[in-house]
Structure formats: structure tokens, C-alpha cells
PDB file of C-alpha atoms in Angstrom:
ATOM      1  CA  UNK A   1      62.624  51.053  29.061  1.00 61.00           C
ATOM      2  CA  UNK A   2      65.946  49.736  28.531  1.00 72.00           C
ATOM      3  CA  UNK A   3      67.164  52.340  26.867  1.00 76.00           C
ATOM      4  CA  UNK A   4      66.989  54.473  29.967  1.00 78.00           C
ATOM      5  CA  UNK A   5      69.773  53.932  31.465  1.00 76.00           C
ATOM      6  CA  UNK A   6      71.586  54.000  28.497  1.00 85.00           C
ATOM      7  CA  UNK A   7      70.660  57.281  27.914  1.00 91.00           C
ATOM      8  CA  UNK A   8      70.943  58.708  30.923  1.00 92.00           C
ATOM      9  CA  UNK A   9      67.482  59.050  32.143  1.00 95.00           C
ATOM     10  CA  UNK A  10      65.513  57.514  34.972  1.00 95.00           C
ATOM     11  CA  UNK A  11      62.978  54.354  33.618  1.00 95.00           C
ATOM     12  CA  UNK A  12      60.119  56.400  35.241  1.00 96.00           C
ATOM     13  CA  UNK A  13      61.131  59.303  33.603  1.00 96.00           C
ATOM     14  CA  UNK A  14      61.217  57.735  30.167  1.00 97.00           C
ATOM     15  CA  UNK A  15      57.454  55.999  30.924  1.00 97.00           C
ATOM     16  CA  UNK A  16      56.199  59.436  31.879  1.00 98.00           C
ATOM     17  CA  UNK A  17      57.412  61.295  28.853  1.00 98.00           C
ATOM     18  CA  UNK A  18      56.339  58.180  26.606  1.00 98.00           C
ATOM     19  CA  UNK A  19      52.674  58.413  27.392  1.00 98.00           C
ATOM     20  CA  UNK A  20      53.109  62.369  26.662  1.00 98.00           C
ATOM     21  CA  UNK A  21      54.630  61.698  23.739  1.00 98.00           C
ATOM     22  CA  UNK A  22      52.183  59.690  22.629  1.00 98.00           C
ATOM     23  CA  UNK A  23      49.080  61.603  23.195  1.00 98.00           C
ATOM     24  CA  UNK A  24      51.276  64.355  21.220  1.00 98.00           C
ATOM     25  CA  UNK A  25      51.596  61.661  18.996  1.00 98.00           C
ATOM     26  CA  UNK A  26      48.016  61.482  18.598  1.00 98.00           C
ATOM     27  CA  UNK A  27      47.194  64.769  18.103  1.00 98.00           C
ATOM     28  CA  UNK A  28      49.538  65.198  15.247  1.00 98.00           C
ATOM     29  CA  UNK A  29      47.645  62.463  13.388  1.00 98.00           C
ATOM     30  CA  UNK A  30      45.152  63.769  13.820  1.00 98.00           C
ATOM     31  CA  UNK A  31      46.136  67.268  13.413  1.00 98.00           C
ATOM     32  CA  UNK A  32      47.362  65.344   9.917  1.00 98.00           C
ATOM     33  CA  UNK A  33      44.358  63.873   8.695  1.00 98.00           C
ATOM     34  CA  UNK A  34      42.561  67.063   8.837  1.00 98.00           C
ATOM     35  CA  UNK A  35      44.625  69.391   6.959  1.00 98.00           C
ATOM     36  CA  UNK A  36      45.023  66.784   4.333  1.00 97.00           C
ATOM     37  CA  UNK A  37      41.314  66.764   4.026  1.00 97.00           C
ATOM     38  CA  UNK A  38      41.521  70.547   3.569  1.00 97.00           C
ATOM     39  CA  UNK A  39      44.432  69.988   1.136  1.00 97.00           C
ATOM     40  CA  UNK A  40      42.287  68.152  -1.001  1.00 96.00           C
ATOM     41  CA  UNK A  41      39.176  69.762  -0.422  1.00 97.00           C
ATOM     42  CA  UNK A  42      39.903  73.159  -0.600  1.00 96.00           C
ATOM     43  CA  UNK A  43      36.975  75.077  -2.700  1.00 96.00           C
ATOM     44  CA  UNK A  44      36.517  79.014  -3.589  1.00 95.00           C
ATOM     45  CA  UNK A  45      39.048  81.775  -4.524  1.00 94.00           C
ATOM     46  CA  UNK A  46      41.265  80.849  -2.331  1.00 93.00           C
ATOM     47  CA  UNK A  47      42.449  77.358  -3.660  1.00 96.00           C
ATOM     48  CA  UNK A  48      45.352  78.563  -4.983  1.00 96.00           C
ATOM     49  CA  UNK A  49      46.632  79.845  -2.156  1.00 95.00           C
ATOM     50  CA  UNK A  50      45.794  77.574   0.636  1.00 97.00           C
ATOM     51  CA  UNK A  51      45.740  74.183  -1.186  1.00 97.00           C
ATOM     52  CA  UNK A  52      49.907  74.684  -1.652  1.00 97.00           C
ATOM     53  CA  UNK A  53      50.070  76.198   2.056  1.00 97.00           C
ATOM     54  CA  UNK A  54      48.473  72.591   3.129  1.00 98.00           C
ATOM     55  CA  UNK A  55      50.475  70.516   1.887  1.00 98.00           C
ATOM     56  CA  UNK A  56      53.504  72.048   2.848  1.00 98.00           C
ATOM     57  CA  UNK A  57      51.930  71.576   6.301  1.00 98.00           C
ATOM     58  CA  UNK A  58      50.677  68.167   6.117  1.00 98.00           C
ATOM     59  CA  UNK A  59      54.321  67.306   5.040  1.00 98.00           C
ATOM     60  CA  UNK A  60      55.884  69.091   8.141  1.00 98.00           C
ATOM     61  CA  UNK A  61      53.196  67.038  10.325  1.00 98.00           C
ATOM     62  CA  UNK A  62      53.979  63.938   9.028  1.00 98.00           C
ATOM     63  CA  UNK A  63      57.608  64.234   9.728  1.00 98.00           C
ATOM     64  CA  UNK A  64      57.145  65.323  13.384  1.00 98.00           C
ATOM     65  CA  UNK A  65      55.211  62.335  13.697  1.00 98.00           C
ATOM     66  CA  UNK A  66      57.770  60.322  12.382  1.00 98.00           C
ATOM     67  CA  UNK A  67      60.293  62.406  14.707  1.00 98.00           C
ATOM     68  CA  UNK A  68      58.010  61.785  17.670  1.00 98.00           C
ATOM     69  CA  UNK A  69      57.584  58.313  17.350  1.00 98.00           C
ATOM     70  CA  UNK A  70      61.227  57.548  16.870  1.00 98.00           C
ATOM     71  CA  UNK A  71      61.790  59.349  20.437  1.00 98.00           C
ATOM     72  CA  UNK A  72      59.550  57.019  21.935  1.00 98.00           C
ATOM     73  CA  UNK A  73      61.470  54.669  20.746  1.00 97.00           C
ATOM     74  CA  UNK A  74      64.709  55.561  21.744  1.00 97.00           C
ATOM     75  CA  UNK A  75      63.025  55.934  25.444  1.00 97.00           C
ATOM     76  CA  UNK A  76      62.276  52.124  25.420  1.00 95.00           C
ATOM     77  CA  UNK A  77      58.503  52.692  24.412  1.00 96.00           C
ATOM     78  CA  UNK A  78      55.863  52.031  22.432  1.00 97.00           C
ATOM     79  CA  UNK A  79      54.636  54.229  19.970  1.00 98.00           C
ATOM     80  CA  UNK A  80      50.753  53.941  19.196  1.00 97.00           C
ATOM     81  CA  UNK A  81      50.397  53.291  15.396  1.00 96.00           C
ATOM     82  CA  UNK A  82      46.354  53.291  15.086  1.00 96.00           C
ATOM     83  CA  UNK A  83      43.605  55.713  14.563  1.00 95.00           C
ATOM     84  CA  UNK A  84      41.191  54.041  17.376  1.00 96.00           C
ATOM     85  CA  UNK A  85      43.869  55.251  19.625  1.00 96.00           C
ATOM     86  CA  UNK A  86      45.073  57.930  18.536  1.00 97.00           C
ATOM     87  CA  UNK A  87      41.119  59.288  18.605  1.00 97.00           C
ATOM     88  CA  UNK A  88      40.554  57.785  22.104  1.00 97.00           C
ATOM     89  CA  UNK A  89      43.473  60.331  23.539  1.00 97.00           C
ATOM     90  CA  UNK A  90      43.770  63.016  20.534  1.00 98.00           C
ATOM     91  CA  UNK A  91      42.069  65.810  22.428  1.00 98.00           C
ATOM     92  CA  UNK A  92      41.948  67.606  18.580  1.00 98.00           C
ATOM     93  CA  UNK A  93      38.694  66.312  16.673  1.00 97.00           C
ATOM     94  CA  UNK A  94      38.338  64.621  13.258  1.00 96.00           C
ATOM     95  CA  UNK A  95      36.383  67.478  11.316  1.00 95.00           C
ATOM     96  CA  UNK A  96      34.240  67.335   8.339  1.00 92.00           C
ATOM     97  CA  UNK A  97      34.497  71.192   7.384  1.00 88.00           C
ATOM     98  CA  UNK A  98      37.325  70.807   4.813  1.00 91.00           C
ATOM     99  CA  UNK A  99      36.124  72.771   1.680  1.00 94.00           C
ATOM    100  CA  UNK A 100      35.909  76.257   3.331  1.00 95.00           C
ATOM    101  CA  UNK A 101      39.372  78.059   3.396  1.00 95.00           C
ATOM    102  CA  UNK A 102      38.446  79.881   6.671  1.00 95.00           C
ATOM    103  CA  UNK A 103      37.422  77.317   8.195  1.00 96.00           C
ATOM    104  CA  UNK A 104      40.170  75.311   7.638  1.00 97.00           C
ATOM    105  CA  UNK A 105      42.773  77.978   8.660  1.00 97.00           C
ATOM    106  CA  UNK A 106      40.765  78.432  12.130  1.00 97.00           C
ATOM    107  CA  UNK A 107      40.743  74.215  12.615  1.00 98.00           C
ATOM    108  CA  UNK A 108      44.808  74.426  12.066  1.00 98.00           C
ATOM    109  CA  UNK A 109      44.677  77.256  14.536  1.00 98.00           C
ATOM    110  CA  UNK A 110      43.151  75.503  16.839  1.00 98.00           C
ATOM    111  CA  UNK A 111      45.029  72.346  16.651  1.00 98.00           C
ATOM    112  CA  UNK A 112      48.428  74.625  16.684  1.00 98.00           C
ATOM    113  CA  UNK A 113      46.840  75.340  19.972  1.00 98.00           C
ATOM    114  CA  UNK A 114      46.907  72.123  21.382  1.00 98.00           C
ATOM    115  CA  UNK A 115      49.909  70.799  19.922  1.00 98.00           C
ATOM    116  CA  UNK A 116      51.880  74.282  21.714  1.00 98.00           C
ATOM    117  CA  UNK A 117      50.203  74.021  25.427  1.00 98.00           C
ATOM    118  CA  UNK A 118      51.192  69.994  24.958  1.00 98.00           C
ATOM    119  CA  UNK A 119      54.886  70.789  24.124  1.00 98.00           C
ATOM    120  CA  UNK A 120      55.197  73.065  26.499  1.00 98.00           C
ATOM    121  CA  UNK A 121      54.025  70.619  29.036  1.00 98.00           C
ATOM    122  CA  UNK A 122      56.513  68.162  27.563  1.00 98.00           C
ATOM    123  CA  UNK A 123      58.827  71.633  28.079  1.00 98.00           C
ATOM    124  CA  UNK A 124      58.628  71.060  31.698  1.00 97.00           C
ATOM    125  CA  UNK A 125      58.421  67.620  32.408  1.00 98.00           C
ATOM    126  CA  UNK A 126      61.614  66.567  30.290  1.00 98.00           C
ATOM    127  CA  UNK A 127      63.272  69.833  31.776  1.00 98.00           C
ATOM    128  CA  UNK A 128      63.104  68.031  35.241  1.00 97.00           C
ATOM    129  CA  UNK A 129      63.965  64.751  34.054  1.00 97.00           C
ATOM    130  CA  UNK A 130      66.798  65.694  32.398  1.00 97.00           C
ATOM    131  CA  UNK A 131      65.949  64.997  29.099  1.00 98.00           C
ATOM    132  CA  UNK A 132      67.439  67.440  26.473  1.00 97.00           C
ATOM    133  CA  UNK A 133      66.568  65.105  23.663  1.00 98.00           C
ATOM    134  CA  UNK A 134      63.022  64.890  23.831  1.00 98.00           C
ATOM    135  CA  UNK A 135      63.409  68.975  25.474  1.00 98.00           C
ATOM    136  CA  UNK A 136      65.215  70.505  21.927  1.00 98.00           C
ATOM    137  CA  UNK A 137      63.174  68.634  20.102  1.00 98.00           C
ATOM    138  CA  UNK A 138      59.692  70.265  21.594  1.00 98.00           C
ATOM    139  CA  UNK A 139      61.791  73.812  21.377  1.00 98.00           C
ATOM    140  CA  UNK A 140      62.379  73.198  18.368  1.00 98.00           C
ATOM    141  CA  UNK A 141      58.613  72.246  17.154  1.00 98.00           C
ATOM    142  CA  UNK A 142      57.600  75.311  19.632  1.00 98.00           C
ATOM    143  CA  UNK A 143      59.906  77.658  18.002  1.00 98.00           C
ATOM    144  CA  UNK A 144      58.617  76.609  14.516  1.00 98.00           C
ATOM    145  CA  UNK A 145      54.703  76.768  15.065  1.00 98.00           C
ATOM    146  CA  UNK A 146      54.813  80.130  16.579  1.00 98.00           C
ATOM    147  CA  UNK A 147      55.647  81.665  12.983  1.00 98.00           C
ATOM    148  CA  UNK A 148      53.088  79.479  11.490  1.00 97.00           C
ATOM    149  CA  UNK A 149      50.441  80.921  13.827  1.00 98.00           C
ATOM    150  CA  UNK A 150      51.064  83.753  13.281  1.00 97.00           C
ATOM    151  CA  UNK A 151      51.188  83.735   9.320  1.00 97.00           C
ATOM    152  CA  UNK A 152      47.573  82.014   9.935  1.00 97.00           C
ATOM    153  CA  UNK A 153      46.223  84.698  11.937  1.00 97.00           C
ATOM    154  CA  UNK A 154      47.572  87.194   9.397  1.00 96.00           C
ATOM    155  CA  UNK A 155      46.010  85.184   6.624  1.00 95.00           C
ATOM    156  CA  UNK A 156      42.612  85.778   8.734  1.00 95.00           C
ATOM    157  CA  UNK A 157      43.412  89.612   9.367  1.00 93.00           C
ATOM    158  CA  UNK A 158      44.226  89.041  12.750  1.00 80.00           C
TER     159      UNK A 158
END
């Protein structure tokens, strides 16, 4: 953690929000993996629609990972760069159901879920450490998702 006092922050601080970061870390792979498998395996009448409205979220996932492992690295950590570990911690699931649009929608849902209650645990611990990098950066990603849920709900008619 040498960055840490650098920075600003306290080297237990910067551990703590590390590990955080990267079990958000491995979530978003996750979370990646899967909507590229619907992005490519989209089926039925709504191809058209969805398969576009994957990728563009695939490509906003992979550069929040990129994002989030960069602050780990500017904390003095680690970031975890392999799918056994990422699916040892990811608390969202690989999933095989890829082909059916609803489906799919209610798996992004659902990993929008867990990525949002993560940040805004990452909300509160970098708000008492001090740490408005890693902080704007979760508002930020917060701020963002809640428009996406709810333009997936309304896809579903919810």
C-alpha cells in the first residue's frame, strides 16, 4: 500500500477498500461474461432490439472493470485478473440461459442488483476513510445503473 500515504489515505483503509473492490471486481466479470453470452445468443423477435442494447452494456462493463482495477491500483493493491477467482467471490452466477430475451433482461437485473447494494457499501466505507476517489467513482457507477434499471424494468412492463 504505498500509495497510501501518498494519497492521503490510511494503509488499512486502502487494504479494506481493495478487497471490496475486488469482489466488485468480480462481479463485473462476471456480470460481463453473461451479458456477452446474451449478446451473442440472443434468439426470437426480440434480437433486434436487445442484441444492440447488450453490447452497449457489455462495453460499459468492461470499462468499469478496467476503471475498477486501475483504483486498486492506485491504492497499492492487487487486482485479481482470473476467472477461478473472480467465481470463488462473485456472489453473481455464471448462467447458461442466454438465448431468451426475458430471461436475459431479468439476469442483468439481478446482477444490477448486486453490483448497486456493493457500491453502496463501498459508498460508506470510502465515505469514512476519506476516500473521494474510489467514493465519486461508485456515485458515479450508482448514478448511471439506476437509469439502466429502470429502462430494464420498463422493457419488462414493470
Amino acid at each position: 500500500m504505498k500509495n497510501a500515504s501518498i494519497i492521503g489515505l490510511k494503509e488499512a483503509d486502502c487494504k479494506n477498500i481493495s478487497e471490496k473492490l475486488n469482489v466488485l471486481l468480480a462481479n463485473y466479470s462476471v456480470f460481463y461474461q453473461n451479458t456477452r453470452g446474451s449478446h451473442w445468443n440472443i434468439k426470437g423477435d426480440q434480437f433486434f432490439t436487445l442484441h444492440p442494447k447488450f453490447e452497449e452494456l457489455y462495453n460499459s462493463l468492461v470499462l468499469k472493470i478496467d476503471e475498477i482495477a486501475e483504483r486498486i491500483l492506485t491504492l497499492g493493491a492487487t487486482p485479481a485478473h482470473n476467472y477461478s477467482e473472480y467465481l470463488k467471490v462473485a456472489t453473481i452466477k455464471e448462467t447458461k440461459e442466454v438465448s431468451d430475451g426475458t430471461k436475459s433482461v431479468e439476469n442483468i437485473l439481478s446482477s444490477f442488483k448486486v453490483v448497486l447494494d456493493l457500491q453502496r457499501e463501498l459508498l460508506d466505507i470510502t465515505d469514512a476513510a476519506g476516500d473521494e476517489g474510489t467514493n465519486s467513482q461508485m456515485s458515479d457507477y450508482i448514478t448511471e445503473q439506476e437509469k439502466e434499471v429502470w429502462m430494464y424494468n420498463s422493457y419488462l412492463g414493470k
